[in-house]
Amino acid sequence: MINKETVLIVDDEKEISDLIEIYLKNDGYNVLKAYNGLEAIKILEENEVHLIILDIMMPKMDGIQACMKIREERNMPIIMLSAKSQDMDKIIGLSTGADDYVAKPFNPLELMARVKSQLRRYTRLNTTNQRKKDEIEIGNISINVATHEVIVDGKEVKLTPKEFDILELLARNKGIVFSTQRIFESVWKEDYYESDNTVMVHIRKIREKIELDPRKPQYIKTVWGVGYKFES
Protein backbone atom coordinates (compact mmCIF):
# COMPACT_ATOMS: atom_id res chain seq x y z
CA MET A 1 0.00 0.00 0.00
CA ILE A 2 1.40 3.43 -0.98
CA ASN A 3 0.42 6.44 1.11
CA LYS A 4 0.72 10.02 -0.06
CA GLU A 5 1.39 11.29 3.45
CA THR A 6 4.82 12.47 4.55
CA VAL A 7 5.93 11.94 8.16
CA LEU A 8 8.73 13.96 9.74
CA ILE A 9 10.72 12.16 12.46
CA VAL A 10 12.51 14.52 14.85
CA ASP A 11 14.80 12.63 17.24
CA ASP A 12 18.49 13.00 18.06
CA GLU A 13 18.82 9.25 18.71
CA LYS A 14 19.69 7.91 15.27
CA GLU A 15 18.89 4.28 16.14
CA ILE A 16 15.36 5.16 17.19
CA SER A 17 14.87 7.47 14.21
CA ASP A 18 16.05 4.74 11.81
CA LEU A 19 13.77 2.14 13.45
CA ILE A 20 10.71 4.38 13.12
CA GLU A 21 11.66 5.13 9.51
CA ILE A 22 11.72 1.41 8.65
CA TYR A 23 8.20 0.86 10.02
CA LEU A 24 6.82 3.98 8.34
CA LYS A 25 8.29 3.08 4.96
CA ASN A 26 6.97 -0.47 5.29
CA ASP A 27 3.50 1.08 5.63
CA GLY A 28 4.09 3.20 2.52
CA TYR A 29 4.72 6.62 4.07
CA ASN A 30 7.24 9.14 2.81
CA VAL A 31 9.77 9.90 5.54
CA LEU A 32 11.85 12.97 6.40
CA LYS A 33 14.23 13.13 9.35
CA ALA A 34 15.64 15.85 11.58
CA TYR A 35 17.84 15.53 14.68
CA ASN A 36 16.80 18.66 16.56
CA GLY A 37 14.01 21.25 16.59
CA LEU A 38 15.87 23.80 14.46
CA GLU A 39 16.40 21.24 11.68
CA ALA A 40 12.71 20.32 11.89
CA ILE A 41 11.59 23.94 11.45
CA LYS A 42 13.82 24.30 8.37
CA ILE A 43 12.45 21.08 6.83
CA LEU A 44 8.87 22.26 7.42
CA GLU A 45 9.61 25.49 5.56
CA GLU A 46 10.74 23.54 2.49
CA ASN A 47 8.46 20.47 2.46
CA GLU A 48 4.82 19.48 2.85
CA VAL A 49 4.52 17.37 6.01
CA HIS A 50 1.33 15.65 7.18
CA LEU A 51 2.44 14.38 10.63
CA ILE A 52 5.39 14.91 12.98
CA ILE A 53 6.88 12.42 15.44
CA LEU A 54 8.71 14.72 17.85
CA ASP A 55 11.12 13.74 20.65
CA ILE A 56 11.10 16.00 23.71
CA MET A 57 14.76 15.78 24.83
CA MET A 58 16.95 17.15 22.01
CA PRO A 59 19.88 19.59 21.67
CA LYS A 60 19.68 23.16 20.25
CA MET A 61 15.85 23.28 20.33
CA ASP A 62 13.94 20.67 22.35
CA GLY A 63 10.60 19.15 21.42
CA ILE A 64 8.54 21.46 23.64
CA GLN A 65 10.03 24.59 22.08
CA ALA A 66 9.75 23.10 18.58
CA CYS A 67 6.10 22.14 19.13
CA MET A 68 5.23 25.67 20.26
CA LYS A 69 7.03 27.15 17.25
CA ILE A 70 5.33 24.76 14.81
CA ARG A 71 1.90 25.49 16.25
CA GLU A 72 2.29 29.20 15.48
CA GLU A 73 1.63 28.43 11.80
CA ARG A 74 0.81 24.75 11.27
CA ASN A 75 -1.89 22.33 12.46
CA MET A 76 -0.70 18.89 11.32
CA PRO A 77 -0.77 16.14 14.00
CA ILE A 78 2.21 15.98 16.36
CA ILE A 79 3.03 12.82 18.33
CA MET A 80 5.45 13.49 21.19
CA LEU A 81 8.11 10.96 22.21
CA SER A 82 9.91 11.00 25.56
CA ALA A 83 12.17 8.69 27.54
CA LYS A 84 10.35 9.90 30.63
CA SER A 85 6.91 8.55 31.45
CA GLN A 86 5.97 11.00 34.21
CA ASP A 87 2.51 12.54 33.90
CA MET A 88 3.99 16.06 34.00
CA ASP A 89 5.95 15.42 30.80
CA LYS A 90 2.78 14.25 29.11
CA ILE A 91 0.81 17.25 30.36
CA ILE A 92 3.46 19.71 29.18
CA GLY A 93 3.70 18.04 25.78
CA LEU A 94 -0.04 18.02 25.18
CA SER A 95 -0.52 21.55 26.53
CA THR A 96 1.96 22.96 24.01
CA GLY A 97 -0.07 21.59 21.11
CA ALA A 98 0.83 17.93 20.72
CA ASP A 99 -2.00 15.59 19.68
CA ASP A 100 -0.65 12.39 21.24
CA TYR A 101 2.15 11.19 23.52
CA VAL A 102 4.17 7.96 23.48
CA ALA A 103 6.70 7.08 26.19
CA LYS A 104 10.01 5.41 25.36
CA PRO A 105 10.64 2.53 25.11
CA PHE A 106 7.62 1.96 22.89
CA ASN A 107 6.22 -0.80 20.72
CA PRO A 108 6.75 0.30 17.08
CA LEU A 109 3.44 -1.29 16.07
CA GLU A 110 1.61 0.81 18.67
CA LEU A 111 3.33 3.94 17.34
CA MET A 112 2.24 3.06 13.79
CA ALA A 113 -1.34 2.62 15.02
CA ARG A 114 -1.16 6.09 16.61
CA VAL A 115 0.22 7.54 13.36
CA LYS A 116 -2.62 6.05 11.30
CA SER A 117 -5.25 7.20 13.79
CA GLN A 118 -3.97 10.79 13.85
CA LEU A 119 -3.71 10.97 10.04
CA ARG A 120 -7.28 9.67 9.64
CA ARG A 121 -8.55 12.32 12.04
CA TYR A 122 -6.50 15.07 10.37
CA THR A 123 -7.64 14.08 6.87
CA ARG A 124 -11.28 13.88 7.94
CA LEU A 125 -11.10 17.27 9.69
CA ASN A 126 -9.45 18.95 6.69
CA THR A 127 -11.97 17.41 4.29
CA THR A 128 -14.84 18.67 6.47
CA ASN A 129 -13.31 22.15 6.69
CA GLN A 130 -12.79 22.29 2.93
CA ARG A 131 -16.37 21.18 2.33
CA LYS A 132 -17.57 23.96 4.65
CA LYS A 133 -15.56 26.48 2.64
CA ASP A 134 -16.93 25.15 -0.65
CA GLU A 135 -20.59 24.93 0.36
CA ILE A 136 -22.88 27.72 1.56
CA GLU A 137 -26.37 26.72 2.67
CA ILE A 138 -28.91 29.34 3.67
CA GLY A 139 -32.60 28.57 3.85
CA ASN A 140 -33.59 26.61 0.75
CA ILE A 141 -30.54 27.79 -1.21
CA SER A 142 -27.36 25.74 -1.56
CA ILE A 143 -24.30 27.29 -3.20
CA ASN A 144 -21.34 25.13 -4.19
CA VAL A 145 -18.36 27.42 -4.74
CA ALA A 146 -16.14 24.67 -6.16
CA THR A 147 -18.59 23.63 -8.89
CA HIS A 148 -20.43 26.97 -9.29
CA GLU A 149 -23.75 25.19 -8.76
CA VAL A 150 -26.74 26.88 -7.15
CA ILE A 151 -29.64 24.74 -5.94
CA VAL A 152 -32.95 26.35 -4.95
CA ASP A 153 -35.68 24.12 -3.49
CA GLY A 154 -33.80 21.08 -4.81
CA LYS A 155 -33.58 22.39 -8.37
CA GLU A 156 -30.47 23.78 -10.03
CA VAL A 157 -30.64 27.34 -11.31
CA LYS A 158 -28.21 28.70 -13.88
CA LEU A 159 -26.33 31.88 -13.04
CA THR A 160 -23.79 33.72 -15.16
CA PRO A 161 -20.27 33.91 -13.67
CA LYS A 162 -20.79 37.49 -12.48
CA GLU A 163 -24.21 36.68 -11.02
CA PHE A 164 -22.64 33.77 -9.16
CA ASP A 165 -19.81 35.94 -7.83
CA ILE A 166 -22.28 38.53 -6.50
CA LEU A 167 -24.44 35.83 -4.90
CA GLU A 168 -21.40 34.19 -3.28
CA LEU A 169 -20.11 37.53 -1.98
CA LEU A 170 -23.43 38.41 -0.34
CA ALA A 171 -24.23 34.90 0.93
CA ARG A 172 -20.75 34.35 2.40
CA ASN A 173 -21.16 37.63 4.30
CA LYS A 174 -24.75 37.16 5.39
CA GLY A 175 -26.22 40.19 7.16
CA ILE A 176 -23.48 42.57 6.04
CA VAL A 177 -24.55 45.47 3.85
CA PHE A 178 -22.51 45.94 0.66
CA SER A 179 -22.67 49.18 -1.26
CA THR A 180 -23.11 49.07 -5.03
CA GLN A 181 -19.57 50.38 -5.39
CA ARG A 182 -18.11 47.71 -3.12
CA ILE A 183 -19.95 44.92 -4.96
CA PHE A 184 -18.81 46.22 -8.34
CA GLU A 185 -15.17 46.62 -7.36
CA SER A 186 -15.10 43.22 -5.59
CA VAL A 187 -16.62 41.32 -8.53
CA TRP A 188 -15.46 43.22 -11.61
CA LYS A 189 -12.09 44.32 -10.17
CA GLU A 190 -12.52 47.71 -11.82
CA ASP A 191 -13.16 51.27 -10.69
CA TYR A 192 -16.81 52.09 -10.10
CA TYR A 193 -18.68 54.98 -11.73
CA GLU A 194 -21.74 56.49 -10.05
CA SER A 195 -23.88 56.33 -13.20
CA ASP A 196 -23.20 52.62 -13.70
CA ASN A 197 -26.30 50.49 -13.00
CA THR A 198 -24.57 47.17 -13.77
CA VAL A 199 -24.88 45.87 -10.20
CA MET A 200 -28.57 46.77 -9.98
CA VAL A 201 -29.29 44.88 -13.23
CA HIS A 202 -27.39 41.80 -12.01
CA ILE A 203 -29.15 41.88 -8.63
CA ARG A 204 -32.52 41.96 -10.41
CA LYS A 205 -31.58 38.94 -12.53
CA ILE A 206 -30.33 36.98 -9.51
CA ARG A 207 -33.59 37.67 -7.68
CA GLU A 208 -35.58 36.43 -10.66
CA LYS A 209 -33.70 33.13 -10.44
CA ILE A 210 -33.55 32.48 -6.69
CA GLU A 211 -36.47 34.35 -5.13
CA LEU A 212 -40.01 33.02 -4.90
CA ASP A 213 -41.28 36.56 -5.44
CA PRO A 214 -38.53 38.82 -6.89
CA ARG A 215 -40.58 41.92 -6.03
CA LYS A 216 -40.65 40.89 -2.35
CA PRO A 217 -37.24 39.23 -1.98
CA GLN A 218 -36.60 36.95 0.95
CA TYR A 219 -32.85 36.68 0.54
CA ILE A 220 -31.26 39.65 -1.24
CA LYS A 221 -32.59 42.70 0.55
CA THR A 222 -32.20 46.31 -0.53
CA VAL A 223 -31.01 48.68 2.16
CA TRP A 224 -32.19 51.98 0.72
CA GLY A 225 -29.46 54.56 0.23
CA VAL A 226 -26.78 52.06 1.31
CA GLY A 227 -26.71 48.87 -0.78
CA TYR A 228 -27.65 45.19 -0.53
CA LYS A 229 -27.40 42.39 2.00
CA PHE A 230 -28.20 38.69 2.14
CA GLU A 231 -30.66 37.46 4.75
CA SER A 232 -32.03 34.01 5.57
Tab-separated table of N, CA and C in Angstrom, residues 26-96:
chain	number	residue	atom	x	y	z
A	26	ASN	N	7.652	0.801	5.533
A	26	ASN	CA	6.965	-0.473	5.287
A	26	ASN	C	5.461	-0.274	5.126
A	27	ASP	N	4.930	0.761	5.767
A	27	ASP	CA	3.503	1.079	5.634
A	27	ASP	C	3.240	2.042	4.482
A	28	GLY	N	4.281	2.410	3.735
A	28	GLY	CA	4.091	3.201	2.525
A	28	GLY	C	4.194	4.701	2.691
A	29	TYR	N	4.621	5.175	3.863
A	29	TYR	CA	4.723	6.618	4.070
A	29	TYR	C	6.042	7.172	3.533
A	30	ASN	N	6.000	8.418	3.097
A	30	ASN	CA	7.239	9.141	2.809
A	30	ASN	C	7.819	9.593	4.146
A	31	VAL	N	9.139	9.590	4.256
A	31	VAL	CA	9.766	9.904	5.537
A	31	VAL	C	10.831	10.988	5.366
A	32	LEU	N	10.790	11.975	6.263
A	32	LEU	CA	11.849	12.970	6.396
A	32	LEU	C	12.372	12.890	7.823
A	33	LYS	N	13.652	13.241	8.012
A	33	LYS	CA	14.227	13.132	9.353
A	33	LYS	C	14.989	14.399	9.740
A	34	ALA	N	14.861	14.757	11.014
A	34	ALA	CA	15.635	15.852	11.583
A	34	ALA	C	16.129	15.382	12.946
A	35	TYR	N	17.236	15.992	13.436
A	35	TYR	CA	17.841	15.532	14.684
A	35	TYR	C	17.782	16.577	15.796
A	36	ASN	N	17.111	17.684	15.519
A	36	ASN	CA	16.797	18.658	16.560
A	36	ASN	C	15.674	19.565	16.056
A	37	GLY	N	15.152	20.405	16.944
A	37	GLY	CA	14.012	21.247	16.588
A	37	GLY	C	14.306	22.248	15.488
A	38	LEU	N	15.512	22.810	15.482
A	38	LEU	CA	15.867	23.795	14.455
A	38	LEU	C	15.869	23.168	13.061
A	39	GLU	N	16.422	21.953	12.964
A	39	GLU	CA	16.398	21.245	11.675
A	39	GLU	C	14.962	20.969	11.242
A	40	ALA	N	14.115	20.620	12.193
A	40	ALA	CA	12.708	20.322	11.887
A	40	ALA	C	12.005	21.541	11.314
A	41	ILE	N	12.221	22.708	11.927
A	41	ILE	CA	11.590	23.945	11.449
A	41	ILE	C	12.016	24.228	10.013
A	42	LYS	N	13.306	24.042	9.723
A	42	LYS	CA	13.816	24.297	8.373
A	42	LYS	C	13.185	23.343	7.357
A	43	ILE	N	13.067	22.077	7.723
A	43	ILE	CA	12.450	21.082	6.832
A	43	ILE	C	10.994	21.442	6.557
A	44	LEU	N	10.285	21.894	7.582
A	44	LEU	CA	8.875	22.257	7.416
A	44	LEU	C	8.698	23.452	6.480
A	45	GLU	N	9.676	24.328	6.448
A	45	GLU	CA	9.608	25.486	5.559
A	45	GLU	C	9.781	25.100	4.096
A	46	GLU	N	10.396	23.937	3.859
A	46	GLU	CA	10.739	23.538	2.492
A	46	GLU	C	9.954	22.339	1.981
A	47	ASN	N	9.157	21.695	2.853
A	47	ASN	CA	8.459	20.465	2.464
A	47	ASN	C	7.040	20.442	3.030
A	48	GLU	N	6.165	19.718	2.333
A	48	GLU	CA	4.816	19.476	2.849
A	48	GLU	C	4.853	18.262	3.760
A	49	VAL	N	4.487	18.442	5.015
A	49	VAL	CA	4.521	17.373	6.011
A	49	VAL	C	3.121	17.185	6.579
A	50	HIS	N	2.698	15.936	6.719
A	50	HIS	CA	1.332	15.650	7.185
A	50	HIS	C	1.272	15.235	8.653
A	51	LEU	N	2.401	14.775	9.217
A	51	LEU	CA	2.441	14.381	10.628
A	51	LEU	C	3.885	14.459	11.103
A	52	ILE	N	4.053	14.811	12.391
A	52	ILE	CA	5.389	14.906	12.982
A	52	ILE	C	5.473	13.992	14.197
A	53	ILE	N	6.538	13.195	14.241
A	53	ILE	CA	6.878	12.423	15.437
A	53	ILE	C	8.040	13.173	16.088
A	54	LEU	N	7.804	13.724	17.278
A	54	LEU	CA	8.711	14.718	17.852
A	54	LEU	C	9.202	14.305	19.234
A	55	ASP	N	10.522	14.074	19.353
A	55	ASP	CA	11.116	13.741	20.646
A	55	ASP	C	11.190	14.996	21.514
A	56	ILE	N	11.048	14.837	22.829
A	56	ILE	CA	11.102	15.995	23.713
A	56	ILE	C	12.536	16.410	24.012
A	57	MET	N	13.391	15.458	24.411
A	57	MET	CA	14.760	15.775	24.828
A	57	MET	C	15.696	15.779	23.627
A	58	MET	N	16.052	17.005	23.160
A	58	MET	CA	16.953	17.153	22.012
A	58	MET	C	17.831	18.378	22.213
A	59	PRO	N	19.012	18.414	21.578
A	59	PRO	CA	19.876	19.594	21.674
A	59	PRO	C	19.362	20.745	20.805
A	60	LYS	N	19.933	21.940	21.028
A	60	LYS	CA	19.679	23.160	20.255
A	60	LYS	C	18.261	23.691	20.449
A	61	MET	N	17.249	22.922	20.062
A	61	MET	CA	15.850	23.275	20.333
A	61	MET	C	15.118	21.998	20.690
A	62	ASP	N	14.602	21.915	21.933
A	62	ASP	CA	13.944	20.675	22.348
A	62	ASP	C	12.547	20.556	21.750
A	63	GLY	N	11.897	19.427	22.017
A	63	GLY	CA	10.599	19.151	21.418
A	63	GLY	C	9.502	20.090	21.877
A	64	ILE	N	9.557	20.530	23.138
A	64	ILE	CA	8.541	21.460	23.644
A	64	ILE	C	8.625	22.785	22.899
A	65	GLN	N	9.843	23.333	22.793
A	65	GLN	CA	10.034	24.593	22.075
A	65	GLN	C	9.652	24.453	20.605
A	66	ALA	N	10.059	23.331	20.003
A	66	ALA	CA	9.753	23.100	18.585
A	66	ALA	C	8.242	23.008	18.366
A	67	CYS	N	7.553	22.301	19.260
A	67	CYS	CA	6.102	22.142	19.131
A	67	CYS	C	5.412	23.504	19.200
A	68	MET	N	5.834	24.342	20.131
A	68	MET	CA	5.234	25.671	20.261
A	68	MET	C	5.479	26.506	19.009
A	69	LYS	N	6.692	26.403	18.463
A	69	LYS	CA	7.030	27.155	17.253
A	69	LYS	C	6.218	26.661	16.060
A	70	ILE	N	6.089	25.348	15.925
A	70	ILE	CA	5.332	24.758	14.811
A	70	ILE	C	3.868	25.174	14.875
A	71	ARG	N	3.320	25.183	16.080
A	71	ARG	CA	1.898	25.490	16.249
A	71	ARG	C	1.558	26.958	15.951
A	72	GLU	N	2.556	27.803	15.844
A	72	GLU	CA	2.287	29.196	15.483
A	72	GLU	C	1.712	29.314	14.071
A	73	GLU	N	2.048	28.337	13.196
A	73	GLU	CA	1.628	28.432	11.798
A	73	GLU	C	1.010	27.159	11.237
A	74	ARG	N	1.212	26.014	11.888
A	74	ARG	CA	0.805	24.750	11.271
A	74	ARG	C	-0.058	23.921	12.213
A	75	ASN	N	-0.953	23.091	11.622
A	75	ASN	CA	-1.885	22.325	12.456
A	75	ASN	C	-1.838	20.827	12.195
A	76	MET	N	-0.775	20.338	11.524
A	76	MET	CA	-0.703	18.888	11.321
A	76	MET	C	-0.526	18.166	12.661
A	77	PRO	N	-0.903	16.873	12.740
A	77	PRO	CA	-0.774	16.137	14.001
A	77	PRO	C	0.686	16.044	14.446
A	78	ILE	N	0.885	16.133	15.751
A	78	ILE	CA	2.208	15.977	16.356
A	78	ILE	C	2.110	14.907	17.435
A	79	ILE	N	2.936	13.870	17.309
A	79	ILE	CA	3.026	12.823	18.331
A	79	ILE	C	4.340	13.021	19.073
A	80	MET	N	4.269	13.274	20.377
A	80	MET	CA	5.454	13.489	21.193
A	80	MET	C	6.057	12.155	21.643
A	81	LEU	N	7.386	12.103	21.662
A	81	LEU	CA	8.112	10.965	22.214
A	81	LEU	C	8.943	11.451	23.389
A	82	SER	N	9.063	10.631	24.440
A	82	SER	CA	9.913	10.999	25.558
A	82	SER	C	10.383	9.761	26.294
A	83	ALA	N	11.634	9.789	26.746
A	83	ALA	CA	12.167	8.690	27.542
A	83	ALA	C	11.542	8.690	28.933
A	84	LYS	N	10.999	9.798	29.325
A	84	LYS	CA	10.348	9.897	30.629
A	84	LYS	C	8.867	9.541	30.498
A	85	SER	N	8.324	8.934	31.503
A	85	SER	CA	6.910	8.548	31.447
A	85	SER	C	6.088	9.264	32.520
A	86	GLN	N	6.705	10.273	33.180
A	86	GLN	CA	5.966	10.998	34.211
A	86	GLN	C	4.781	11.735	33.604
A	87	ASP	N	3.709	11.852	34.369
A	87	ASP	CA	2.510	12.538	33.903
A	87	ASP	C	2.798	13.982	33.530
A	88	MET	N	3.721	14.645	34.258
A	88	MET	CA	3.989	16.055	34.001
A	88	MET	C	4.551	16.252	32.595
A	89	ASP	N	5.427	15.339	32.161
A	89	ASP	CA	5.955	15.416	30.798
A	89	ASP	C	4.825	15.344	29.783
A	90	LYS	N	3.904	14.425	30.026
A	90	LYS	CA	2.777	14.249	29.111
A	90	LYS	C	1.901	15.501	29.101
A	91	ILE	N	1.648	16.051	30.269
A	91	ILE	CA	0.805	17.246	30.364
A	91	ILE	C	1.445	18.416	29.638
A	92	ILE	N	2.757	18.602	29.838
A	92	ILE	CA	3.456	19.710	29.178
A	92	ILE	C	3.424	19.530	27.665
A	93	GLY	N	3.697	18.303	27.217
A	93	GLY	CA	3.698	18.037	25.779
A	93	GLY	C	2.361	18.312	25.137
A	94	LEU	N	1.301	17.839	25.757
A	94	LEU	CA	-0.036	18.023	25.183
A	94	LEU	C	-0.498	19.472	25.295
A	95	SER	N	-0.088	20.162	26.357
A	95	SER	CA	-0.521	21.551	26.535
A	95	SER	C	0.154	22.501	25.559
A	96	THR	N	1.282	22.089	24.986
A	96	THR	CA	1.958	22.955	24.012
A	96	THR	C	1.468	22.708	22.587
